[in-house]
mmCIF file of N, CA and C in Angstrom:
data_model
loop_
_atom_site.group_PDB
_atom_site.id
_atom_site.type_symbol
_atom_site.label_atom_id
_atom_site.label_comp_id
_atom_site.label_asym_id
_atom_site.label_seq_id
_atom_site.Cartn_x
_atom_site.Cartn_y
_atom_site.Cartn_z
ATOM 1 N N MET A 1 1.081 -1.075 0.361
ATOM 2 C CA MET A 1 0.315 -0.265 0.294
ATOM 3 C C MET A 1 0.640 1.186 -0.100
ATOM 4 N N SER A 2 0.660 2.594 -0.448
ATOM 5 C CA SER A 2 1.454 3.530 -0.902
ATOM 6 C C SER A 2 0.958 4.322 0.135
ATOM 7 N N ASP A 3 2.031 5.175 0.333
ATOM 8 C CA ASP A 3 2.095 5.807 1.613
ATOM 9 C C ASP A 3 1.145 6.885 1.725
ATOM 10 N N GLU A 4 0.346 7.610 0.348
ATOM 11 C CA GLU A 4 -0.827 8.436 0.454
ATOM 12 C C GLU A 4 -1.929 7.319 0.671
ATOM 13 N N ASN A 5 -1.665 5.918 0.261
ATOM 14 C CA ASN A 5 -3.101 5.573 1.413
ATOM 15 C C ASN A 5 -3.151 5.494 2.725
ATOM 16 N N LEU A 6 -2.086 5.029 3.198
ATOM 17 C CA LEU A 6 -1.781 5.114 4.513
ATOM 18 C C LEU A 6 -1.859 6.171 5.609
ATOM 19 N N LEU A 7 -1.944 7.225 5.041
ATOM 20 C CA LEU A 7 -2.130 8.529 5.612
ATOM 21 C C LEU A 7 -3.248 8.857 5.284
ATOM 22 N N LEU A 8 -4.433 7.861 4.717
ATOM 23 C CA LEU A 8 -5.308 8.435 4.538
ATOM 24 C C LEU A 8 -6.245 7.915 5.680
ATOM 25 N N TRP A 9 -6.025 6.660 5.724
ATOM 26 C CA TRP A 9 -6.545 5.759 6.915
ATOM 27 C C TRP A 9 -5.621 6.389 8.075
ATOM 28 N N ARG A 10 -5.466 7.273 8.393
ATOM 29 C CA ARG A 10 -4.856 7.175 9.288
ATOM 30 C C ARG A 10 -5.765 8.715 9.449
ATOM 31 N N SER A 11 -6.345 9.236 9.257
ATOM 32 C CA SER A 11 -7.181 10.436 9.219
ATOM 33 C C SER A 11 -8.513 10.375 9.099
ATOM 34 N N VAL A 12 -8.824 8.876 9.053
ATOM 35 C CA VAL A 12 -10.268 8.122 9.845
ATOM 36 C C VAL A 12 -10.465 8.579 11.167
ATOM 37 N N ASP A 13 -11.704 9.408 11.318
ATOM 38 C CA ASP A 13 -12.254 9.589 13.086
ATOM 39 C C ASP A 13 -13.124 8.622 13.000
ATOM 40 N N ILE A 14 -13.601 7.352 13.385
ATOM 41 C CA ILE A 14 -14.860 6.334 13.525
ATOM 42 C C ILE A 14 -15.109 6.564 15.350
ATOM 43 N N SER A 15 -16.478 7.205 15.297
ATOM 44 C CA SER A 15 -16.521 7.119 17.021
ATOM 45 C C SER A 15 -16.892 5.603 17.564
ATOM 46 N N HIS A 16 -16.612 5.626 18.740
ATOM 47 C CA HIS A 16 -15.986 4.222 19.001
ATOM 48 C C HIS A 16 -17.827 4.155 19.669
ATOM 49 N N ASN A 17 -18.784 4.473 19.813
ATOM 50 C CA ASN A 17 -20.054 3.760 19.675
ATOM 51 C C ASN A 17 -21.091 3.836 18.686
ATOM 52 N N GLN A 18 -20.148 4.209 17.894
ATOM 53 C CA GLN A 18 -21.468 4.520 16.071
ATOM 54 C C GLN A 18 -20.894 3.475 15.260
ATOM 55 N N TYR A 19 -21.702 2.635 15.057
ATOM 56 C CA TYR A 19 -21.864 1.913 13.808
ATOM 57 C C TYR A 19 -21.345 2.587 12.625
ATOM 58 N N SER A 20 -20.429 2.078 10.972
ATOM 59 C CA SER A 20 -20.674 2.823 10.203
ATOM 60 C C SER A 20 -20.299 1.271 8.836
ATOM 61 N N PHE A 21 -20.176 2.069 7.749
ATOM 62 C CA PHE A 21 -19.792 1.425 6.707
ATOM 63 C C PHE A 21 -18.912 1.557 5.741
ATOM 64 N N LEU A 22 -18.066 0.971 5.373
ATOM 65 C CA LEU A 22 -17.057 1.038 3.890
ATOM 66 C C LEU A 22 -17.603 0.624 2.842
ATOM 67 N N ILE A 23 -18.071 1.501 1.838
ATOM 68 C CA ILE A 23 -18.731 1.271 0.476
ATOM 69 C C ILE A 23 -17.330 0.789 0.112
ATOM 70 N N GLU A 24 -17.340 -0.100 -1.258
ATOM 71 C CA GLU A 24 -16.140 -0.132 -2.135
ATOM 72 C C GLU A 24 -17.063 -0.149 -3.796
ATOM 73 N N GLY A 25 -16.894 0.887 -4.797
ATOM 74 C CA GLY A 25 -17.113 0.132 -5.865
ATOM 75 C C GLY A 25 -16.188 0.739 -6.968
ATOM 76 N N VAL A 26 -17.311 0.712 -7.817
ATOM 77 C CA VAL A 26 -16.183 1.476 -9.663
ATOM 78 C C VAL A 26 -17.027 2.890 -9.581
ATOM 79 N N GLY A 27 -16.303 4.021 -9.909
ATOM 80 C CA GLY A 27 -16.891 5.174 -10.138
ATOM 81 C C GLY A 27 -15.752 6.082 -10.678
ATOM 82 N N PHE A 28 -16.725 7.480 -10.641
ATOM 83 C CA PHE A 28 -15.664 8.331 -11.129
ATOM 84 C C PHE A 28 -14.845 9.195 -10.081
ATOM 85 N N PHE A 29 -13.814 9.618 -10.330
ATOM 86 C CA PHE A 29 -12.784 10.469 -8.871
ATOM 87 C C PHE A 29 -11.908 11.321 -10.290
ATOM 88 N N ASP A 30 -12.422 12.872 -9.937
ATOM 89 C CA ASP A 30 -11.479 13.820 -11.192
ATOM 90 C C ASP A 30 -11.473 13.247 -12.327
ATOM 91 N N GLY A 31 -12.471 12.981 -12.502
ATOM 92 C CA GLY A 31 -13.141 12.847 -14.332
ATOM 93 C C GLY A 31 -12.479 11.583 -14.745
ATOM 94 N N THR A 32 -11.912 10.367 -14.214
ATOM 95 C CA THR A 32 -11.627 8.982 -13.899
ATOM 96 C C THR A 32 -12.164 8.280 -13.767
ATOM 97 N N MET A 33 -12.429 7.334 -14.619
ATOM 98 C CA MET A 33 -13.567 6.160 -14.091
ATOM 99 C C MET A 33 -12.042 4.832 -13.620
ATOM 100 N N GLY A 34 -12.568 4.264 -11.879
ATOM 101 C CA GLY A 34 -12.039 3.616 -11.205
ATOM 102 C C GLY A 34 -12.190 3.064 -9.925
ATOM 103 N N PRO A 35 -11.726 2.430 -9.280
ATOM 104 C CA PRO A 35 -11.968 2.024 -8.110
ATOM 105 C C PRO A 35 -12.177 3.596 -7.397
ATOM 106 N N SER A 36 -13.314 3.127 -5.853
ATOM 107 C CA SER A 36 -13.676 4.444 -5.873
ATOM 108 C C SER A 36 -13.858 3.518 -4.023
ATOM 109 N N THR A 37 -13.934 4.246 -3.266
ATOM 110 C CA THR A 37 -14.189 4.239 -1.979
ATOM 111 C C THR A 37 -14.610 4.609 -1.022
ATOM 112 N N ARG A 38 -15.645 4.590 -0.116
ATOM 113 C CA ARG A 38 -16.547 5.990 0.995
ATOM 114 C C ARG A 38 -16.940 5.321 2.174
ATOM 115 N N LEU A 39 -16.328 6.164 3.100
ATOM 116 C CA LEU A 39 -16.661 5.697 5.016
ATOM 117 C C LEU A 39 -18.264 6.406 4.937
ATOM 118 N N VAL A 40 -19.149 5.689 5.427
ATOM 119 C CA VAL A 40 -20.037 6.452 5.215
ATOM 120 C C VAL A 40 -21.232 5.538 6.993
ATOM 121 N N CYS A 41 -22.094 6.857 7.574
ATOM 122 C CA CYS A 41 -22.537 6.107 8.942
ATOM 123 C C CYS A 41 -23.904 6.142 9.162
ATOM 124 N N ASP A 42 -24.347 6.235 7.399
ATOM 125 C CA ASP A 42 -25.534 5.976 7.698
ATOM 126 C C ASP A 42 -26.512 4.847 6.628
ATOM 127 N N ALA A 43 -27.414 3.519 7.267
ATOM 128 C CA ALA A 43 -27.746 3.004 6.511
ATOM 129 C C ALA A 43 -28.246 3.359 5.315
ATOM 130 N N ALA A 44 -29.709 4.144 5.934
ATOM 131 C CA ALA A 44 -30.018 4.867 4.471
ATOM 132 C C ALA A 44 -29.366 4.892 3.057
ATOM 133 N N LEU A 45 -28.485 5.808 3.304
ATOM 134 C CA LEU A 45 -27.837 6.511 2.756
ATOM 135 C C LEU A 45 -26.707 5.236 1.779
ATOM 136 N N VAL A 46 -26.839 4.086 2.151
ATOM 137 C CA VAL A 46 -25.968 2.809 2.138
ATOM 138 C C VAL A 46 -26.917 2.377 0.637
ATOM 139 N N GLN A 47 -27.731 2.241 1.690
ATOM 140 C CA GLN A 47 -29.099 1.673 0.257
ATOM 141 C C GLN A 47 -29.363 2.598 -1.012
ATOM 142 N N THR A 48 -29.222 3.533 -0.426
ATOM 143 C CA THR A 48 -29.848 4.561 -2.067
ATOM 144 C C THR A 48 -28.527 3.984 -2.496
ATOM 145 N N ILE A 49 -27.473 3.917 -2.125
ATOM 146 C CA ILE A 49 -26.555 4.134 -3.493
ATOM 147 C C ILE A 49 -25.779 2.804 -4.167
ATOM 148 N N CYS A 50 -26.270 1.800 -2.974
ATOM 149 C CA CYS A 50 -26.519 -0.010 -3.746
ATOM 150 C C CYS A 50 -27.158 0.555 -4.812
ATOM 151 N N LYS A 51 -28.800 0.549 -4.882
ATOM 152 C CA LYS A 51 -29.741 0.574 -5.515
ATOM 153 C C LYS A 51 -29.590 1.423 -6.687
ATOM 154 N N SER A 52 -29.012 3.137 -6.162
ATOM 155 C CA SER A 52 -29.335 3.404 -7.403
ATOM 156 C C SER A 52 -28.113 4.407 -7.745
ATOM 157 N N GLY A 53 -27.192 4.088 -6.981
ATOM 158 C CA GLY A 53 -25.588 4.563 -7.126
ATOM 159 C C GLY A 53 -25.934 5.992 -6.884
ATOM 160 N N ASP A 54 -24.512 7.349 -6.943
ATOM 161 C CA ASP A 54 -24.612 8.431 -6.950
ATOM 162 C C ASP A 54 -23.325 8.764 -8.016
ATOM 163 N N SER A 55 -23.102 10.019 -7.716
ATOM 164 C CA SER A 55 -21.589 10.340 -8.592
ATOM 165 C C SER A 55 -20.639 9.928 -8.660
ATOM 166 N N GLU A 56 -20.563 9.558 -7.580
ATOM 167 C CA GLU A 56 -18.984 8.858 -6.987
ATOM 168 C C GLU A 56 -19.285 7.206 -7.549
ATOM 169 N N PHE A 57 -20.552 6.590 -6.992
ATOM 170 C CA PHE A 57 -20.705 5.227 -7.485
ATOM 171 C C PHE A 57 -21.207 5.020 -8.880
ATOM 172 N N LEU A 58 -20.913 4.022 -9.452
ATOM 173 C CA LEU A 58 -21.385 3.349 -10.901
ATOM 174 C C LEU A 58 -21.679 2.258 -10.591
ATOM 175 N N ALA A 59 -21.533 1.162 -9.639
ATOM 176 C CA ALA A 59 -21.399 0.264 -8.863
ATOM 177 C C ALA A 59 -20.658 0.200 -8.051
ATOM 178 N N VAL A 60 -21.627 -0.808 -7.367
ATOM 179 C CA VAL A 60 -21.140 -0.800 -5.571
ATOM 180 C C VAL A 60 -20.549 -2.299 -5.671
ATOM 181 N N THR A 61 -19.516 -2.915 -5.564
ATOM 182 C CA THR A 61 -18.640 -4.357 -5.329
ATOM 183 C C THR A 61 -18.933 -5.202 -3.939
ATOM 184 N N LYS A 62 -19.090 -4.319 -2.710
ATOM 185 C CA LYS A 62 -18.751 -4.818 -1.518
ATOM 186 C C LYS A 62 -18.836 -3.418 -0.530
ATOM 187 N N VAL A 63 -19.673 -4.287 0.823
ATOM 188 C CA VAL A 63 -20.024 -2.750 1.653
ATOM 189 C C VAL A 63 -19.687 -4.266 2.624
ATOM 190 N N TYR A 64 -19.195 -3.087 3.669
ATOM 191 C CA TYR A 64 -18.434 -3.607 4.794
ATOM 192 C C TYR A 64 -19.360 -3.553 5.803
ATOM 193 N N LEU A 65 -19.845 -4.410 7.047
ATOM 194 C CA LEU A 65 -20.112 -3.303 8.661
ATOM 195 C C LEU A 65 -19.110 -3.281 9.190
ATOM 196 N N ILE A 66 -18.875 -1.730 9.733
ATOM 197 C CA ILE A 66 -17.739 -1.803 11.107
ATOM 198 C C ILE A 66 -18.449 -1.290 12.079
ATOM 199 N N SER A 67 -18.433 -2.550 12.640
ATOM 200 C CA SER A 67 -19.642 -2.589 14.136
ATOM 201 C C SER A 67 -18.632 -2.360 15.622
ATOM 202 N N PRO A 68 -19.340 -1.570 16.575
ATOM 203 C CA PRO A 68 -19.000 -1.015 17.976
ATOM 204 C C PRO A 68 -19.029 -2.209 18.912
ATOM 205 N N PRO A 69 -18.083 -2.669 19.781
ATOM 206 C CA PRO A 69 -17.993 -3.558 20.662
ATOM 207 C C PRO A 69 -19.917 -3.750 21.379
ATOM 208 N N TRP A 70 -20.610 -2.713 21.593
ATOM 209 C CA TRP A 70 -22.153 -2.582 21.752
ATOM 210 C C TRP A 70 -23.087 -3.242 20.517
ATOM 211 N N MET A 71 -22.920 -3.612 19.541
ATOM 212 C CA MET A 71 -23.198 -4.170 18.851
ATOM 213 C C MET A 71 -22.713 -5.881 18.216
ATOM 214 N N ASN A 72 -21.450 -6.104 18.344
ATOM 215 C CA ASN A 72 -20.691 -7.343 18.039
ATOM 216 C C ASN A 72 -20.488 -8.445 19.536
ATOM 217 N N ARG A 73 -21.004 -7.521 20.479
ATOM 218 C CA ARG A 73 -20.844 -8.651 21.892
ATOM 219 C C ARG A 73 -19.185 -8.902 21.806
ATOM 220 N N GLN A 74 -18.069 -7.968 21.477
ATOM 221 C CA GLN A 74 -16.797 -8.456 21.717
ATOM 222 C C GLN A 74 -16.270 -7.080 22.376
ATOM 223 N N ASN A 75 -14.930 -6.942 23.116
ATOM 224 C CA ASN A 75 -14.270 -6.084 23.284
ATOM 225 C C ASN A 75 -13.713 -5.150 21.651
ATOM 226 N N GLU A 76 -13.660 -5.106 20.683
ATOM 227 C CA GLU A 76 -13.205 -4.474 19.488
ATOM 228 C C GLU A 76 -14.269 -4.116 18.485
ATOM 229 N N ARG A 77 -13.757 -3.520 17.521
ATOM 230 C CA ARG A 77 -14.232 -3.614 16.456
ATOM 231 C C ARG A 77 -14.366 -4.517 15.682
ATOM 232 N N LEU A 78 -15.194 -4.997 14.721
ATOM 233 C CA LEU A 78 -15.074 -6.003 13.974
ATOM 234 C C LEU A 78 -15.484 -4.999 11.936
ATOM 235 N N MET A 79 -14.806 -5.801 11.389
ATOM 236 C CA MET A 79 -15.575 -5.005 9.608
ATOM 237 C C MET A 79 -15.649 -6.391 9.076
ATOM 238 N N GLU A 80 -16.893 -6.826 8.987
ATOM 239 C CA GLU A 80 -17.307 -7.423 8.412
ATOM 240 C C GLU A 80 -18.379 -7.460 6.806
ATOM 241 N N PRO A 81 -17.675 -8.144 5.780
ATOM 242 C CA PRO A 81 -18.706 -7.820 4.083
ATOM 243 C C PRO A 81 -20.300 -8.092 4.692
ATOM 244 N N LEU A 82 -20.875 -7.787 4.106
ATOM 245 C CA LEU A 82 -22.340 -7.287 4.068
ATOM 246 C C LEU A 82 -23.369 -7.916 2.987
ATOM 247 N N SER A 83 -24.168 -8.670 3.287
ATOM 248 C CA SER A 83 -24.884 -9.119 2.613
ATOM 249 C C SER A 83 -25.984 -8.173 2.483
ATOM 250 N N GLU A 84 -26.691 -7.937 3.452
ATOM 251 C CA GLU A 84 -27.564 -7.403 3.715
ATOM 252 C C GLU A 84 -28.557 -6.412 4.665
ATOM 253 N N ILE A 85 -29.051 -5.890 4.328
ATOM 254 C CA ILE A 85 -29.797 -4.192 5.738
ATOM 255 C C ILE A 85 -30.777 -4.375 5.378
ATOM 256 N N ARG A 86 -31.414 -4.605 6.676
ATOM 257 C CA ARG A 86 -33.084 -4.977 6.538
ATOM 258 C C ARG A 86 -33.431 -3.956 6.997
ATOM 259 N N LEU A 87 -34.636 -3.426 7.007
ATOM 260 C CA LEU A 87 -35.523 -1.592 7.609
ATOM 261 C C LEU A 87 -36.766 -2.420 8.416
ATOM 262 N N GLN A 88 -36.409 -2.982 9.823
ATOM 263 C CA GLN A 88 -37.453 -3.766 10.806
ATOM 264 C C GLN A 88 -38.204 -2.320 11.678
ATOM 265 N N SER A 89 -38.451 -1.898 11.198
ATOM 266 C CA SER A 89 -38.972 0.048 11.871
ATOM 267 C C SER A 89 -38.731 0.986 11.768
ATOM 268 N N ALA A 90 -39.812 1.705 11.019
ATOM 269 C CA ALA A 90 -39.366 3.016 9.914
ATOM 270 C C ALA A 90 -40.113 3.822 10.844
ATOM 271 N N ASP A 91 -40.850 3.784 11.791
ATOM 272 C CA ASP A 91 -41.564 4.420 13.152
ATOM 273 C C ASP A 91 -40.872 4.887 13.822
ATOM 274 N N LYS A 92 -39.503 4.139 14.217
ATOM 275 C CA LYS A 92 -39.366 4.928 14.988
ATOM 276 C C LYS A 92 -38.129 5.807 14.510
ATOM 277 N N ALA A 93 -37.545 6.935 15.684
ATOM 278 C CA ALA A 93 -36.467 7.764 15.401
ATOM 279 C C ALA A 93 -35.313 7.444 16.012
ATOM 280 N N PRO A 94 -33.873 7.003 15.505
ATOM 281 C CA PRO A 94 -34.384 6.712 14.275
ATOM 282 C C PRO A 94 -34.517 5.492 14.024
ATOM 283 N N PRO A 95 -34.662 4.921 12.766
ATOM 284 C CA PRO A 95 -35.461 3.900 12.296
ATOM 285 C C PRO A 95 -34.266 2.405 12.940
ATOM 286 N N ILE A 96 -34.594 1.410 12.995
ATOM 287 C CA ILE A 96 -34.071 0.100 13.507
ATOM 288 C C ILE A 96 -33.735 -0.573 12.255
ATOM 289 N N TYR A 97 -32.824 -0.861 12.134
ATOM 290 C CA TYR A 97 -31.973 -1.726 10.833
ATOM 291 C C TYR A 97 -31.514 -3.208 11.555
ATOM 292 N N GLU A 98 -31.375 -4.308 10.353
ATOM 293 C CA GLU A 98 -31.087 -5.256 11.454
ATOM 294 C C GLU A 98 -29.706 -5.484 9.507
ATOM 295 N N PHE A 99 -28.565 -5.639 10.208
ATOM 296 C CA PHE A 99 -27.089 -6.206 9.596
ATOM 297 C C PHE A 99 -26.957 -7.375 9.120
ATOM 298 N N VAL A 100 -27.083 -8.224 8.339
ATOM 299 C CA VAL A 100 -26.564 -9.552 7.815
ATOM 300 C C VAL A 100 -25.410 -9.275 7.328
ATOM 301 N N THR A 101 -24.485 -10.294 8.072
ATOM 302 C CA THR A 101 -23.075 -10.373 7.079
ATOM 303 C C THR A 101 -23.251 -11.404 6.300
ATOM 304 N N SER A 102 -22.356 -11.752 5.800
ATOM 305 C CA SER A 102 -21.526 -12.356 4.659
ATOM 306 C C SER A 102 -21.854 -14.232 5.611
ATOM 307 N N ALA A 103 -20.913 -13.703 6.669
ATOM 308 C CA ALA A 103 -20.984 -14.911 7.171
ATOM 309 C C ALA A 103 -22.463 -15.805 8.169
ATOM 310 N N GLY A 104 -23.428 -14.596 7.650
ATOM 311 C CA GLY A 104 -24.677 -14.914 8.459
ATOM 312 C C GLY A 104 -24.992 -14.237 9.652
ATOM 313 N N GLN A 105 -23.823 -13.742 10.478
ATOM 314 C CA GLN A 105 -24.272 -12.786 11.901
ATOM 315 C C GLN A 105 -24.801 -11.968 11.444
ATOM 316 N N THR A 106 -26.391 -11.883 12.109
ATOM 317 C CA THR A 106 -27.128 -10.444 12.119
ATOM 318 C C THR A 106 -27.077 -9.917 13.307
ATOM 319 N N TYR A 107 -26.796 -8.850 13.022
ATOM 320 C CA TYR A 107 -27.238 -7.608 14.525
ATOM 321 C C TYR A 107 -27.643 -6.544 13.957
ATOM 322 N N THR A 108 -28.112 -5.614 15.049
ATOM 323 C CA THR A 108 -29.128 -4.914 15.107
ATOM 324 C C THR A 108 -28.525 -3.048 15.228
ATOM 325 N N SER A 109 -29.142 -2.667 14.416
ATOM 326 C CA SER A 109 -28.315 -1.001 14.541
ATOM 327 C C SER A 109 -28.972 -0.435 16.292
ATOM 328 N N VAL A 110 -29.892 -1.285 16.867
ATOM 329 C CA VAL A 110 -29.383 -0.451 18.834
ATOM 330 C C VAL A 110 -29.608 -1.884 19.365
ATOM 331 N N PRO A 111 -28.245 -0.808 20.828
ATOM 332 C CA PRO A 111 -28.051 -1.320 21.504
ATOM 333 C C PRO A 111 -29.156 -2.801 21.807
ATOM 334 N N GLN A 112 -28.963 -3.700 22.315
ATOM 335 C CA GLN A 112 -29.889 -4.940 22.879
ATOM 336 C C GLN A 112 -29.286 -5.124 24.344
ATOM 337 N N PRO A 113 -30.134 -5.570 25.334
ATOM 338 C CA PRO A 113 -30.051 -5.644 26.570
ATOM 339 C C PRO A 113 -29.233 -6.835 26.980
ATOM 340 N N LYS A 114 -28.102 -6.878 27.464
ATOM 341 C CA LYS A 114 -27.354 -8.256 28.105
ATOM 342 C C LYS A 114 -27.930 -9.313 28.562
ATOM 343 N N SER A 115 -27.488 -10.677 27.864
ATOM 344 C CA SER A 115 -28.229 -11.517 27.848
ATOM 345 C C SER A 115 -27.183 -12.006 29.846
ATOM 346 N N THR A 116 -28.075 -12.545 30.773
ATOM 347 C CA THR A 116 -27.916 -12.870 31.902
ATOM 348 C C THR A 116 -27.384 -14.189 31.824
#
């Protein structure tokens, strides 16, 4: 990996308590088509980009969920490929989502009570 890419990753700030997504795909950057990546914190935006694209993405090739410890029940963040985002409840603010990973693990967008 080149030094300029390492510097980019050093500048990413992710809240410890917030889940986020890394979107990979193909799009235009400075008028040239090529690989494109974006870090997003909004599930609805991820769904919109995957369905209809935007100015940066002509096609999405992979979406990763970056889950905080409260979501994945481990003591660290995990970055896992996603296979599906499901809207569970739109009548709450914020909406409640389920995220299904490629490995079949399901996470919810709201903290769940700890099982005893």
